[in-house]
Amino acid sequence: MKRIKNRNTNGRPSKSLYEKKSYKVTVKMATEEFYTLKAKASFAGINHSEFIRRCIRSSVVKQRLTPQLMGYIRKLCGMANNVNQIARTANTVGYSDIHSRCISMTKNLDRLIKRIENDC
């Protein structure tokens, strides 16, 4: 009796660990979201899973604001409040007394806005 050593020479080659899809993620969606997904995947000519995979690969998500940046924004709000108070005082007392306070506050605001822009 003859024995065949390698029976399975034809067929699909096995995938590497990198190519295998071994993780499953379940996502709950509202009706509108599901039908939007279904329409977009159909329009692209691919199935739902492949559409989501491509969206994950090509999307860019911005990080949340850091506590330091939130502090800058709070300072900016406080300074804006101070500017409003200076304007009110300038309208009642006169502009010559308030001019120097206004210039220093404007410089502080400019520095703070530049810090926020650099962090974003």
mmCIF file with all atom_site columns, C-alpha atoms in Angstrom:
data_model
loop_
_atom_site.group_PDB
_atom_site.id
_atom_site.type_symbol
_atom_site.label_atom_id
_atom_site.label_alt_id
_atom_site.label_comp_id
_atom_site.label_asym_id
_atom_site.label_entity_id
_atom_site.label_seq_id
_atom_site.pdbx_PDB_ins_code
_atom_site.Cartn_x
_atom_site.Cartn_y
_atom_site.Cartn_z
_atom_site.occupancy
_atom_site.B_iso_or_equiv
_atom_site.pdbx_formal_charge
_atom_site.auth_seq_id
_atom_site.auth_comp_id
_atom_site.auth_asym_id
_atom_site.auth_atom_id
_atom_site.pdbx_PDB_model_num
ATOM 1   C CA . MET A 1 1   ? 0.000   0.000   0.000  1.00 0.00 ? 1   MET A CA 1
ATOM 2   C CA . LYS A 1 2   ? 1.298   3.406   -1.042 1.00 0.00 ? 2   LYS A CA 1
ATOM 3   C CA . ARG A 1 3   ? 1.233   6.361   1.295  1.00 0.00 ? 3   ARG A CA 1
ATOM 4   C CA . ILE A 1 4   ? 0.916   9.907   0.046  1.00 0.00 ? 4   ILE A CA 1
ATOM 5   C CA . LYS A 1 5   ? 3.311   12.113  1.952  1.00 0.00 ? 5   LYS A CA 1
ATOM 6   C CA . ASN A 1 6   ? 2.031   15.595  1.092  1.00 0.00 ? 6   ASN A CA 1
ATOM 7   C CA . ARG A 1 7   ? -1.644  15.574  0.186  1.00 0.00 ? 7   ARG A CA 1
ATOM 8   C CA . ASN A 1 8   ? -2.402  19.242  0.485  1.00 0.00 ? 8   ASN A CA 1
ATOM 9   C CA . THR A 1 9   ? -0.113  20.876  -2.074 1.00 0.00 ? 9   THR A CA 1
ATOM 10  C CA . ASN A 1 10  ? -2.788  22.958  -3.733 1.00 0.00 ? 10  ASN A CA 1
ATOM 11  C CA . GLY A 1 11  ? -5.121  25.495  -2.206 1.00 0.00 ? 11  GLY A CA 1
ATOM 12  C CA . ARG A 1 12  ? -4.901  28.770  -0.458 1.00 0.00 ? 12  ARG A CA 1
ATOM 13  C CA . PRO A 1 13  ? -1.593  29.538  1.285  1.00 0.00 ? 13  PRO A CA 1
ATOM 14  C CA . SER A 1 14  ? -1.800  30.160  5.015  1.00 0.00 ? 14  SER A CA 1
ATOM 15  C CA . LYS A 1 15  ? -1.674  33.775  6.217  1.00 0.00 ? 15  LYS A CA 1
ATOM 16  C CA . SER A 1 16  ? 1.034   35.173  8.441  1.00 0.00 ? 16  SER A CA 1
ATOM 17  C CA . LEU A 1 17  ? 0.201   36.383  11.949 1.00 0.00 ? 17  LEU A CA 1
ATOM 18  C CA . TYR A 1 18  ? 0.282   39.974  10.689 1.00 0.00 ? 18  TYR A CA 1
ATOM 19  C CA . GLU A 1 19  ? -2.366  39.269  8.031  1.00 0.00 ? 19  GLU A CA 1
ATOM 20  C CA . LYS A 1 20  ? -4.742  37.239  10.191 1.00 0.00 ? 20  LYS A CA 1
ATOM 21  C CA . LYS A 1 21  ? -7.756  39.008  11.569 1.00 0.00 ? 21  LYS A CA 1
ATOM 22  C CA . SER A 1 22  ? -8.031  37.540  15.021 1.00 0.00 ? 22  SER A CA 1
ATOM 23  C CA . TYR A 1 23  ? -9.714  40.345  16.982 1.00 0.00 ? 23  TYR A CA 1
ATOM 24  C CA . LYS A 1 24  ? -13.430 40.978  17.058 1.00 0.00 ? 24  LYS A CA 1
ATOM 25  C CA . VAL A 1 25  ? -14.952 44.303  18.101 1.00 0.00 ? 25  VAL A CA 1
ATOM 26  C CA . THR A 1 26  ? -18.658 44.757  18.686 1.00 0.00 ? 26  THR A CA 1
ATOM 27  C CA . VAL A 1 27  ? -20.120 48.195  18.093 1.00 0.00 ? 27  VAL A CA 1
ATOM 28  C CA . LYS A 1 28  ? -23.613 49.357  18.924 1.00 0.00 ? 28  LYS A CA 1
ATOM 29  C CA . MET A 1 29  ? -25.153 51.877  16.530 1.00 0.00 ? 29  MET A CA 1
ATOM 30  C CA . ALA A 1 30  ? -28.340 53.827  16.244 1.00 0.00 ? 30  ALA A CA 1
ATOM 31  C CA . THR A 1 31  ? -30.556 53.069  13.266 1.00 0.00 ? 31  THR A CA 1
ATOM 32  C CA . GLU A 1 32  ? -29.432 56.173  11.384 1.00 0.00 ? 32  GLU A CA 1
ATOM 33  C CA . GLU A 1 33  ? -25.747 55.350  11.934 1.00 0.00 ? 33  GLU A CA 1
ATOM 34  C CA . PHE A 1 34  ? -26.215 51.764  10.757 1.00 0.00 ? 34  PHE A CA 1
ATOM 35  C CA . TYR A 1 35  ? -27.957 52.768  7.549  1.00 0.00 ? 35  TYR A CA 1
ATOM 36  C CA . THR A 1 36  ? -25.348 55.445  6.905  1.00 0.00 ? 36  THR A CA 1
ATOM 37  C CA . LEU A 1 37  ? -22.633 52.803  7.277  1.00 0.00 ? 37  LEU A CA 1
ATOM 38  C CA . LYS A 1 38  ? -24.532 50.429  5.039  1.00 0.00 ? 38  LYS A CA 1
ATOM 39  C CA . ALA A 1 39  ? -25.027 53.068  2.325  1.00 0.00 ? 39  ALA A CA 1
ATOM 40  C CA . LYS A 1 40  ? -21.422 54.264  2.379  1.00 0.00 ? 40  LYS A CA 1
ATOM 41  C CA . ALA A 1 41  ? -20.036 50.717  2.264  1.00 0.00 ? 41  ALA A CA 1
ATOM 42  C CA . SER A 1 42  ? -22.384 49.840  -0.583 1.00 0.00 ? 42  SER A CA 1
ATOM 43  C CA . PHE A 1 43  ? -21.400 52.974  -2.482 1.00 0.00 ? 43  PHE A CA 1
ATOM 44  C CA . ALA A 1 44  ? -17.712 52.078  -2.039 1.00 0.00 ? 44  ALA A CA 1
ATOM 45  C CA . GLY A 1 45  ? -18.409 48.504  -3.172 1.00 0.00 ? 45  GLY A CA 1
ATOM 46  C CA . ILE A 1 46  ? -17.035 46.829  -0.058 1.00 0.00 ? 46  ILE A CA 1
ATOM 47  C CA . ASN A 1 47  ? -18.532 45.109  2.972  1.00 0.00 ? 47  ASN A CA 1
ATOM 48  C CA . HIS A 1 48  ? -19.164 46.773  6.331  1.00 0.00 ? 48  HIS A CA 1
ATOM 49  C CA . SER A 1 49  ? -16.068 45.348  8.003  1.00 0.00 ? 49  SER A CA 1
ATOM 50  C CA . GLU A 1 50  ? -13.685 46.453  5.278  1.00 0.00 ? 50  GLU A CA 1
ATOM 51  C CA . PHE A 1 51  ? -15.257 49.920  5.228  1.00 0.00 ? 51  PHE A CA 1
ATOM 52  C CA . ILE A 1 52  ? -14.706 50.311  8.987  1.00 0.00 ? 52  ILE A CA 1
ATOM 53  C CA . ARG A 1 53  ? -11.124 49.015  8.701  1.00 0.00 ? 53  ARG A CA 1
ATOM 54  C CA . ARG A 1 54  ? -10.354 51.578  6.003  1.00 0.00 ? 54  ARG A CA 1
ATOM 55  C CA . CYS A 1 55  ? -11.924 54.350  8.070  1.00 0.00 ? 55  CYS A CA 1
ATOM 56  C CA . ILE A 1 56  ? -9.741  53.376  11.041 1.00 0.00 ? 56  ILE A CA 1
ATOM 57  C CA . ARG A 1 57  ? -6.588  53.360  8.908  1.00 0.00 ? 57  ARG A CA 1
ATOM 58  C CA . SER A 1 58  ? -7.216  56.737  7.274  1.00 0.00 ? 58  SER A CA 1
ATOM 59  C CA . SER A 1 59  ? -8.830  58.730  10.087 1.00 0.00 ? 59  SER A CA 1
ATOM 60  C CA . VAL A 1 60  ? -7.132  61.315  12.267 1.00 0.00 ? 60  VAL A CA 1
ATOM 61  C CA . VAL A 1 61  ? -8.332  61.886  15.810 1.00 0.00 ? 61  VAL A CA 1
ATOM 62  C CA . LYS A 1 62  ? -7.301  64.991  17.693 1.00 0.00 ? 62  LYS A CA 1
ATOM 63  C CA . GLN A 1 63  ? -6.318  64.583  21.316 1.00 0.00 ? 63  GLN A CA 1
ATOM 64  C CA . ARG A 1 64  ? -8.263  66.174  24.114 1.00 0.00 ? 64  ARG A CA 1
ATOM 65  C CA . LEU A 1 65  ? -7.122  69.452  25.578 1.00 0.00 ? 65  LEU A CA 1
ATOM 66  C CA . THR A 1 66  ? -4.348  68.977  28.097 1.00 0.00 ? 66  THR A CA 1
ATOM 67  C CA . PRO A 1 67  ? -4.769  70.347  31.626 1.00 0.00 ? 67  PRO A CA 1
ATOM 68  C CA . GLN A 1 68  ? -2.045  72.878  30.872 1.00 0.00 ? 68  GLN A CA 1
ATOM 69  C CA . LEU A 1 69  ? -3.894  74.119  27.786 1.00 0.00 ? 69  LEU A CA 1
ATOM 70  C CA . MET A 1 70  ? -7.150  74.291  29.754 1.00 0.00 ? 70  MET A CA 1
ATOM 71  C CA . GLY A 1 71  ? -5.318  76.473  32.289 1.00 0.00 ? 71  GLY A CA 1
ATOM 72  C CA . TYR A 1 72  ? -4.223  78.817  29.504 1.00 0.00 ? 72  TYR A CA 1
ATOM 73  C CA . ILE A 1 73  ? -7.786  79.064  28.238 1.00 0.00 ? 73  ILE A CA 1
ATOM 74  C CA . ARG A 1 74  ? -9.053  79.867  31.750 1.00 0.00 ? 74  ARG A CA 1
ATOM 75  C CA . LYS A 1 75  ? -6.402  82.590  32.061 1.00 0.00 ? 75  LYS A CA 1
ATOM 76  C CA . LEU A 1 76  ? -7.426  83.950  28.677 1.00 0.00 ? 76  LEU A CA 1
ATOM 77  C CA . CYS A 1 77  ? -11.074 84.118  29.812 1.00 0.00 ? 77  CYS A CA 1
ATOM 78  C CA . GLY A 1 78  ? -10.009 85.909  32.992 1.00 0.00 ? 78  GLY A CA 1
ATOM 79  C CA . MET A 1 79  ? -7.941  88.386  31.032 1.00 0.00 ? 79  MET A CA 1
ATOM 80  C CA . ALA A 1 80  ? -10.846 89.036  28.663 1.00 0.00 ? 80  ALA A CA 1
ATOM 81  C CA . ASN A 1 81  ? -12.977 89.794  31.711 1.00 0.00 ? 81  ASN A CA 1
ATOM 82  C CA . ASN A 1 82  ? -10.291 92.202  32.946 1.00 0.00 ? 82  ASN A CA 1
ATOM 83  C CA . VAL A 1 83  ? -10.231 93.958  29.573 1.00 0.00 ? 83  VAL A CA 1
ATOM 84  C CA . ASN A 1 84  ? -13.990 94.443  29.779 1.00 0.00 ? 84  ASN A CA 1
ATOM 85  C CA . GLN A 1 85  ? -13.622 95.929  33.255 1.00 0.00 ? 85  GLN A CA 1
ATOM 86  C CA . ILE A 1 86  ? -10.864 98.244  32.033 1.00 0.00 ? 86  ILE A CA 1
ATOM 87  C CA . ALA A 1 87  ? -13.070 99.404  29.154 1.00 0.00 ? 87  ALA A CA 1
ATOM 88  C CA . ARG A 1 88  ? -15.935 100.108 31.546 1.00 0.00 ? 88  ARG A CA 1
ATOM 89  C CA . THR A 1 89  ? -13.620 102.076 33.865 1.00 0.00 ? 89  THR A CA 1
ATOM 90  C CA . ALA A 1 90  ? -12.158 103.963 30.908 1.00 0.00 ? 90  ALA A CA 1
ATOM 91  C CA . ASN A 1 91  ? -15.627 105.013 29.803 1.00 0.00 ? 91  ASN A CA 1
ATOM 92  C CA . THR A 1 92  ? -16.493 106.368 33.255 1.00 0.00 ? 92  THR A CA 1
ATOM 93  C CA . VAL A 1 93  ? -13.171 107.849 34.440 1.00 0.00 ? 93  VAL A CA 1
ATOM 94  C CA . GLY A 1 94  ? -11.356 108.735 31.253 1.00 0.00 ? 94  GLY A CA 1
ATOM 95  C CA . TYR A 1 95  ? -8.975  107.062 28.872 1.00 0.00 ? 95  TYR A CA 1
ATOM 96  C CA . SER A 1 96  ? -5.699  108.675 29.938 1.00 0.00 ? 96  SER A CA 1
ATOM 97  C CA . ASP A 1 97  ? -5.602  106.888 33.332 1.00 0.00 ? 97  ASP A CA 1
ATOM 98  C CA . ILE A 1 98  ? -6.344  103.472 31.888 1.00 0.00 ? 98  ILE A CA 1
ATOM 99  C CA . HIS A 1 99  ? -3.990  103.557 28.892 1.00 0.00 ? 99  HIS A CA 1
ATOM 100 C CA . SER A 1 100 ? -0.963  101.925 30.593 1.00 0.00 ? 100 SER A CA 1
ATOM 101 C CA . ARG A 1 101 ? -3.077  99.148  32.174 1.00 0.00 ? 101 ARG A CA 1
ATOM 102 C CA . CYS A 1 102 ? -4.607  98.403  28.801 1.00 0.00 ? 102 CYS A CA 1
ATOM 103 C CA . ILE A 1 103 ? -1.225  98.127  27.055 1.00 0.00 ? 103 ILE A CA 1
ATOM 104 C CA . SER A 1 104 ? 0.189   95.718  29.665 1.00 0.00 ? 104 SER A CA 1
ATOM 105 C CA . MET A 1 105 ? -2.966  93.574  29.522 1.00 0.00 ? 105 MET A CA 1
ATOM 106 C CA . THR A 1 106 ? -2.742  93.448  25.710 1.00 0.00 ? 106 THR A CA 1
ATOM 107 C CA . LYS A 1 107 ? 0.854   92.218  25.903 1.00 0.00 ? 107 LYS A CA 1
ATOM 108 C CA . ASN A 1 108 ? -0.133  89.494  28.374 1.00 0.00 ? 108 ASN A CA 1
ATOM 109 C CA . LEU A 1 109 ? -3.001  88.431  26.118 1.00 0.00 ? 109 LEU A CA 1
ATOM 110 C CA . ASP A 1 110 ? -0.696  88.205  23.108 1.00 0.00 ? 110 ASP A CA 1
ATOM 111 C CA . ARG A 1 111 ? 1.801   86.028  25.011 1.00 0.00 ? 111 ARG A CA 1
ATOM 112 C CA . LEU A 1 112 ? -0.935  83.701  26.238 1.00 0.00 ? 112 LEU A CA 1
ATOM 113 C CA . ILE A 1 113 ? -2.509  83.335  22.785 1.00 0.00 ? 113 ILE A CA 1
ATOM 114 C CA . LYS A 1 114 ? 0.900   82.442  21.321 1.00 0.00 ? 114 LYS A CA 1
ATOM 115 C CA . ARG A 1 115 ? 1.352   79.720  23.983 1.00 0.00 ? 115 ARG A CA 1
ATOM 116 C CA . ILE A 1 116 ? -2.055  78.258  23.168 1.00 0.00 ? 116 ILE A CA 1
ATOM 117 C CA . GLU A 1 117 ? -1.295  78.278  19.435 1.00 0.00 ? 117 GLU A CA 1
ATOM 118 C CA . ASN A 1 118 ? 2.043   76.545  20.004 1.00 0.00 ? 118 ASN A CA 1
ATOM 119 C CA . ASP A 1 119 ? 0.447   73.802  22.117 1.00 0.00 ? 119 ASP A CA 1
ATOM 120 C CA . CYS A 1 120 ? -2.273  73.058  19.565 1.00 0.00 ? 120 CYS A CA 1
#
